[in-house]
Amino acid sequence: MNLKTYFEETKGMGVLSTADGEGRVNAAVYARPHVMDDGSLAFIMRDRLSHNNLQSTPRAAFLFREEGPGYKGIRLHLTKTHEESGTPLVKELCRRCKIYDNPEAVRYLVIFKTDKELPLIGAGESPE
């Protein structure tokens, strides 16, 4: 699937799940990711629980449920490759920054590679 086209054209709600070094899991609502030119996915994050968890455990899962009836969407298994803060790219990509301009807020652009893509429900449930 072309994720760039999918996320540009599909409305819905996403949940990013992370875990800390002790295995304590967190789930947080996130906007659609930015799909970079190389196919990696990027999320803008504040320095909160999801971001903190990614410092010790670089793996995450992103569940995206499409708007509308039924259960359509995707699940993505992700691995963090790098992050940046305070760069022009962070400001350029930050959708909320344009609406709620808070110059004191530190925001991170966290980049992931996609390890696995699954439908929202169904196939891919068997262990590897």
mmCIF file with all atom_site columns, C-alpha atoms in Angstrom:
data_model
loop_
_atom_site.group_PDB
_atom_site.id
_atom_site.type_symbol
_atom_site.label_atom_id
_atom_site.label_alt_id
_atom_site.label_comp_id
_atom_site.label_asym_id
_atom_site.label_entity_id
_atom_site.label_seq_id
_atom_site.pdbx_PDB_ins_code
_atom_site.Cartn_x
_atom_site.Cartn_y
_atom_site.Cartn_z
_atom_site.occupancy
_atom_site.B_iso_or_equiv
_atom_site.pdbx_formal_charge
_atom_site.auth_seq_id
_atom_site.auth_comp_id
_atom_site.auth_asym_id
_atom_site.auth_atom_id
_atom_site.pdbx_PDB_model_num
ATOM 1   C CA . MET A 1 1   ? 0.000   0.000   0.000  1.00 0.00 ? 1   MET A CA 1
ATOM 2   C CA . ASN A 1 2   ? 1.189   3.511   -0.726 1.00 0.00 ? 2   ASN A CA 1
ATOM 3   C CA . LEU A 1 3   ? 1.096   5.031   2.769  1.00 0.00 ? 3   LEU A CA 1
ATOM 4   C CA . LYS A 1 4   ? 1.678   8.577   1.535  1.00 0.00 ? 4   LYS A CA 1
ATOM 5   C CA . THR A 1 5   ? -1.463  8.488   -0.604 1.00 0.00 ? 5   THR A CA 1
ATOM 6   C CA . TYR A 1 6   ? -3.402  6.576   2.048  1.00 0.00 ? 6   TYR A CA 1
ATOM 7   C CA . PHE A 1 7   ? -2.747  9.103   4.818  1.00 0.00 ? 7   PHE A CA 1
ATOM 8   C CA . GLU A 1 8   ? -3.247  12.117  2.537  1.00 0.00 ? 8   GLU A CA 1
ATOM 9   C CA . GLU A 1 9   ? -6.637  10.844  1.318  1.00 0.00 ? 9   GLU A CA 1
ATOM 10  C CA . THR A 1 10  ? -8.047  8.933   4.295  1.00 0.00 ? 10  THR A CA 1
ATOM 11  C CA . LYS A 1 11  ? -9.620  10.541  7.318  1.00 0.00 ? 11  LYS A CA 1
ATOM 12  C CA . GLY A 1 12  ? -9.744  8.738   10.618 1.00 0.00 ? 12  GLY A CA 1
ATOM 13  C CA . MET A 1 13  ? -8.273  8.413   14.083 1.00 0.00 ? 13  MET A CA 1
ATOM 14  C CA . GLY A 1 14  ? -4.915  6.986   15.093 1.00 0.00 ? 14  GLY A CA 1
ATOM 15  C CA . VAL A 1 15  ? -3.535  5.489   18.288 1.00 0.00 ? 15  VAL A CA 1
ATOM 16  C CA . LEU A 1 16  ? 0.194   5.165   18.907 1.00 0.00 ? 16  LEU A CA 1
ATOM 17  C CA . SER A 1 17  ? 1.213   2.510   21.430 1.00 0.00 ? 17  SER A CA 1
ATOM 18  C CA . THR A 1 18  ? 4.623   2.491   23.099 1.00 0.00 ? 18  THR A CA 1
ATOM 19  C CA . ALA A 1 19  ? 6.200   0.763   26.081 1.00 0.00 ? 19  ALA A CA 1
ATOM 20  C CA . ASP A 1 20  ? 8.885   1.830   28.516 1.00 0.00 ? 20  ASP A CA 1
ATOM 21  C CA . GLY A 1 21  ? 11.978  -0.198  29.418 1.00 0.00 ? 21  GLY A CA 1
ATOM 22  C CA . GLU A 1 22  ? 9.999   -2.098  32.043 1.00 0.00 ? 22  GLU A CA 1
ATOM 23  C CA . GLY A 1 23  ? 7.306   -3.101  29.554 1.00 0.00 ? 23  GLY A CA 1
ATOM 24  C CA . ARG A 1 24  ? 4.630   -0.706  30.860 1.00 0.00 ? 24  ARG A CA 1
ATOM 25  C CA . VAL A 1 25  ? 2.442   0.100   27.862 1.00 0.00 ? 25  VAL A CA 1
ATOM 26  C CA . ASN A 1 26  ? 0.946   3.443   26.894 1.00 0.00 ? 26  ASN A CA 1
ATOM 27  C CA . ALA A 1 27  ? -1.543  4.285   24.139 1.00 0.00 ? 27  ALA A CA 1
ATOM 28  C CA . ALA A 1 28  ? -2.160  7.830   22.938 1.00 0.00 ? 28  ALA A CA 1
ATOM 29  C CA . VAL A 1 29  ? -4.295  9.421   20.239 1.00 0.00 ? 29  VAL A CA 1
ATOM 30  C CA . TYR A 1 30  ? -2.160  10.805  17.423 1.00 0.00 ? 30  TYR A CA 1
ATOM 31  C CA . ALA A 1 31  ? -2.881  12.509  14.138 1.00 0.00 ? 31  ALA A CA 1
ATOM 32  C CA . ARG A 1 32  ? -2.059  10.839  10.856 1.00 0.00 ? 32  ARG A CA 1
ATOM 33  C CA . PRO A 1 33  ? 1.703   10.531  10.447 1.00 0.00 ? 33  PRO A CA 1
ATOM 34  C CA . HIS A 1 34  ? 3.735   12.481  7.936  1.00 0.00 ? 34  HIS A CA 1
ATOM 35  C CA . VAL A 1 35  ? 5.048   10.156  5.232  1.00 0.00 ? 35  VAL A CA 1
ATOM 36  C CA . MET A 1 36  ? 8.542   11.248  4.278  1.00 0.00 ? 36  MET A CA 1
ATOM 37  C CA . ASP A 1 37  ? 10.038  11.013  0.774  1.00 0.00 ? 37  ASP A CA 1
ATOM 38  C CA . ASP A 1 38  ? 11.915  7.834   1.712  1.00 0.00 ? 38  ASP A CA 1
ATOM 39  C CA . GLY A 1 39  ? 8.700   6.166   2.947  1.00 0.00 ? 39  GLY A CA 1
ATOM 40  C CA . SER A 1 40  ? 9.479   6.546   6.643  1.00 0.00 ? 40  SER A CA 1
ATOM 41  C CA . LEU A 1 41  ? 6.746   7.815   8.965  1.00 0.00 ? 41  LEU A CA 1
ATOM 42  C CA . ALA A 1 42  ? 7.149   10.869  11.174 1.00 0.00 ? 42  ALA A CA 1
ATOM 43  C CA . PHE A 1 43  ? 5.151   12.008  14.173 1.00 0.00 ? 43  PHE A CA 1
ATOM 44  C CA . ILE A 1 44  ? 5.415   15.352  15.943 1.00 0.00 ? 44  ILE A CA 1
ATOM 45  C CA . MET A 1 45  ? 5.604   14.719  19.694 1.00 0.00 ? 45  MET A CA 1
ATOM 46  C CA . ARG A 1 46  ? 5.823   16.739  22.846 1.00 0.00 ? 46  ARG A CA 1
ATOM 47  C CA . ASP A 1 47  ? 8.062   15.483  25.654 1.00 0.00 ? 47  ASP A CA 1
ATOM 48  C CA . ARG A 1 48  ? 5.398   13.323  27.232 1.00 0.00 ? 48  ARG A CA 1
ATOM 49  C CA . LEU A 1 49  ? 4.942   9.630   27.966 1.00 0.00 ? 49  LEU A CA 1
ATOM 50  C CA . SER A 1 50  ? 5.026   8.323   24.373 1.00 0.00 ? 50  SER A CA 1
ATOM 51  C CA . HIS A 1 51  ? 8.203   10.244  23.600 1.00 0.00 ? 51  HIS A CA 1
ATOM 52  C CA . ASN A 1 52  ? 9.813   9.215   26.877 1.00 0.00 ? 52  ASN A CA 1
ATOM 53  C CA . ASN A 1 53  ? 8.971   5.549   26.253 1.00 0.00 ? 53  ASN A CA 1
ATOM 54  C CA . LEU A 1 54  ? 10.669  5.693   22.857 1.00 0.00 ? 54  LEU A CA 1
ATOM 55  C CA . GLN A 1 55  ? 13.948  6.711   24.500 1.00 0.00 ? 55  GLN A CA 1
ATOM 56  C CA . SER A 1 56  ? 14.272  3.255   26.104 1.00 0.00 ? 56  SER A CA 1
ATOM 57  C CA . THR A 1 57  ? 12.168  1.120   23.749 1.00 0.00 ? 57  THR A CA 1
ATOM 58  C CA . PRO A 1 58  ? 12.302  2.232   20.111 1.00 0.00 ? 58  PRO A CA 1
ATOM 59  C CA . ARG A 1 59  ? 9.420   0.039   18.938 1.00 0.00 ? 59  ARG A CA 1
ATOM 60  C CA . ALA A 1 60  ? 5.826   1.193   18.604 1.00 0.00 ? 60  ALA A CA 1
ATOM 61  C CA . ALA A 1 61  ? 2.526   0.237   17.020 1.00 0.00 ? 61  ALA A CA 1
ATOM 62  C CA . PHE A 1 62  ? 0.203   2.630   15.218 1.00 0.00 ? 62  PHE A CA 1
ATOM 63  C CA . LEU A 1 63  ? -3.435  1.700   14.757 1.00 0.00 ? 63  LEU A CA 1
ATOM 64  C CA . PHE A 1 64  ? -5.452  3.824   12.327 1.00 0.00 ? 64  PHE A CA 1
ATOM 65  C CA . ARG A 1 65  ? -9.247  3.445   12.084 1.00 0.00 ? 65  ARG A CA 1
ATOM 66  C CA . GLU A 1 66  ? -10.820 5.033   9.044  1.00 0.00 ? 66  GLU A CA 1
ATOM 67  C CA . GLU A 1 67  ? -13.852 7.303   9.408  1.00 0.00 ? 67  GLU A CA 1
ATOM 68  C CA . GLY A 1 68  ? -17.148 5.691   8.531  1.00 0.00 ? 68  GLY A CA 1
ATOM 69  C CA . PRO A 1 69  ? -19.097 2.565   9.364  1.00 0.00 ? 69  PRO A CA 1
ATOM 70  C CA . GLY A 1 70  ? -17.406 -0.696  10.191 1.00 0.00 ? 70  GLY A CA 1
ATOM 71  C CA . TYR A 1 71  ? -13.818 -1.375  11.074 1.00 0.00 ? 71  TYR A CA 1
ATOM 72  C CA . LYS A 1 72  ? -11.539 -0.390  8.210  1.00 0.00 ? 72  LYS A CA 1
ATOM 73  C CA . GLY A 1 73  ? -7.991  0.744   8.670  1.00 0.00 ? 73  GLY A CA 1
ATOM 74  C CA . ILE A 1 74  ? -4.439  -0.431  9.219  1.00 0.00 ? 74  ILE A CA 1
ATOM 75  C CA . ARG A 1 75  ? -2.017  -1.455  11.948 1.00 0.00 ? 75  ARG A CA 1
ATOM 76  C CA . LEU A 1 76  ? 1.648   -0.590  11.564 1.00 0.00 ? 76  LEU A CA 1
ATOM 77  C CA . HIS A 1 77  ? 4.542   -2.052  13.535 1.00 0.00 ? 77  HIS A CA 1
ATOM 78  C CA . LEU A 1 78  ? 7.262   0.594   13.736 1.00 0.00 ? 78  LEU A CA 1
ATOM 79  C CA . THR A 1 79  ? 10.878  1.030   14.817 1.00 0.00 ? 79  THR A CA 1
ATOM 80  C CA . LYS A 1 80  ? 12.239  4.474   15.643 1.00 0.00 ? 80  LYS A CA 1
ATOM 81  C CA . THR A 1 81  ? 15.245  5.369   13.502 1.00 0.00 ? 81  THR A CA 1
ATOM 82  C CA . HIS A 1 82  ? 15.962  8.887   14.751 1.00 0.00 ? 82  HIS A CA 1
ATOM 83  C CA . GLU A 1 83  ? 14.489  12.121  16.018 1.00 0.00 ? 83  GLU A CA 1
ATOM 84  C CA . GLU A 1 84  ? 15.179  15.828  15.858 1.00 0.00 ? 84  GLU A CA 1
ATOM 85  C CA . SER A 1 85  ? 14.026  18.934  17.660 1.00 0.00 ? 85  SER A CA 1
ATOM 86  C CA . GLY A 1 86  ? 14.295  22.638  17.017 1.00 0.00 ? 86  GLY A CA 1
ATOM 87  C CA . THR A 1 87  ? 14.889  22.242  13.292 1.00 0.00 ? 87  THR A CA 1
ATOM 88  C CA . PRO A 1 88  ? 13.071  24.029  10.454 1.00 0.00 ? 88  PRO A CA 1
ATOM 89  C CA . LEU A 1 89  ? 11.577  20.664  9.404  1.00 0.00 ? 89  LEU A CA 1
ATOM 90  C CA . VAL A 1 90  ? 9.842   20.279  12.779 1.00 0.00 ? 90  VAL A CA 1
ATOM 91  C CA . LYS A 1 91  ? 8.227   23.686  12.415 1.00 0.00 ? 91  LYS A CA 1
ATOM 92  C CA . GLU A 1 92  ? 7.314   23.041  8.779  1.00 0.00 ? 92  GLU A CA 1
ATOM 93  C CA . LEU A 1 93  ? 5.569   19.732  9.503  1.00 0.00 ? 93  LEU A CA 1
ATOM 94  C CA . CYS A 1 94  ? 3.897   20.655  12.790 1.00 0.00 ? 94  CYS A CA 1
ATOM 95  C CA . ARG A 1 95  ? 0.199   21.088  11.979 1.00 0.00 ? 95  ARG A CA 1
ATOM 96  C CA . ARG A 1 96  ? -0.757  22.181  15.510 1.00 0.00 ? 96  ARG A CA 1
ATOM 97  C CA . CYS A 1 97  ? 2.090   24.720  15.646 1.00 0.00 ? 97  CYS A CA 1
ATOM 98  C CA . LYS A 1 98  ? 0.339   26.716  12.935 1.00 0.00 ? 98  LYS A CA 1
ATOM 99  C CA . ILE A 1 99  ? -2.890  26.780  14.957 1.00 0.00 ? 99  ILE A CA 1
ATOM 100 C CA . TYR A 1 100 ? -1.521  26.979  18.503 1.00 0.00 ? 100 TYR A CA 1
ATOM 101 C CA . ASP A 1 101 ? 1.775   28.791  18.162 1.00 0.00 ? 101 ASP A CA 1
ATOM 102 C CA . ASN A 1 102 ? 3.512   28.287  21.508 1.00 0.00 ? 102 ASN A CA 1
ATOM 103 C CA . PRO A 1 103 ? 7.177   29.217  21.105 1.00 0.00 ? 103 PRO A CA 1
ATOM 104 C CA . GLU A 1 104 ? 8.139   27.676  24.467 1.00 0.00 ? 104 GLU A CA 1
ATOM 105 C CA . ALA A 1 105 ? 6.789   24.225  23.555 1.00 0.00 ? 105 ALA A CA 1
ATOM 106 C CA . VAL A 1 106 ? 9.532   21.761  22.657 1.00 0.00 ? 106 VAL A CA 1
ATOM 107 C CA . ARG A 1 107 ? 8.445   19.456  19.874 1.00 0.00 ? 107 ARG A CA 1
ATOM 108 C CA . TYR A 1 108 ? 10.227  16.423  18.485 1.00 0.00 ? 108 TYR A CA 1
ATOM 109 C CA . LEU A 1 109 ? 10.003  14.976  15.008 1.00 0.00 ? 109 LEU A CA 1
ATOM 110 C CA . VAL A 1 110 ? 10.278  11.237  15.594 1.00 0.00 ? 110 VAL A CA 1
ATOM 111 C CA . ILE A 1 111 ? 10.999  9.140   12.503 1.00 0.00 ? 111 ILE A CA 1
ATOM 112 C CA . PHE A 1 112 ? 10.078  5.449   12.156 1.00 0.00 ? 112 PHE A CA 1
ATOM 113 C CA . LYS A 1 113 ? 10.610  2.708   9.633  1.00 0.00 ? 113 LYS A CA 1
ATOM 114 C CA . THR A 1 114 ? 7.645   0.423   9.042  1.00 0.00 ? 114 THR A CA 1
ATOM 115 C CA . ASP A 1 115 ? 8.442   -3.171  10.000 1.00 0.00 ? 115 ASP A CA 1
ATOM 116 C CA . LYS A 1 116 ? 5.032   -4.665  9.276  1.00 0.00 ? 116 LYS A CA 1
ATOM 117 C CA . GLU A 1 117 ? 1.700   -3.525  7.873  1.00 0.00 ? 117 GLU A CA 1
ATOM 118 C CA . LEU A 1 118 ? -1.533  -5.313  8.736  1.00 0.00 ? 118 LEU A CA 1
ATOM 119 C CA . PRO A 1 119 ? -5.228  -4.638  8.152  1.00 0.00 ? 119 PRO A CA 1
ATOM 120 C CA . LEU A 1 120 ? -7.135  -3.267  11.120 1.00 0.00 ? 120 LEU A CA 1
ATOM 121 C CA . ILE A 1 121 ? -8.786  -6.618  11.691 1.00 0.00 ? 121 ILE A CA 1
ATOM 122 C CA . GLY A 1 122 ? -8.145  -10.033 10.228 1.00 0.00 ? 122 GLY A CA 1
ATOM 123 C CA . ALA A 1 123 ? -5.035  -11.377 8.531  1.00 0.00 ? 123 ALA A CA 1
ATOM 124 C CA . GLY A 1 124 ? -1.672  -11.483 10.195 1.00 0.00 ? 124 GLY A CA 1
ATOM 125 C CA . GLU A 1 125 ? -2.768  -12.681 13.601 1.00 0.00 ? 125 GLU A CA 1
ATOM 126 C CA . SER A 1 126 ? -0.633  -15.832 13.762 1.00 0.00 ? 126 SER A CA 1
ATOM 127 C CA . PRO A 1 127 ? 2.675   -15.693 15.659 1.00 0.00 ? 127 PRO A CA 1
ATOM 128 C CA . GLU A 1 128 ? 5.894   -15.423 13.683 1.00 0.00 ? 128 GLU A CA 1
#
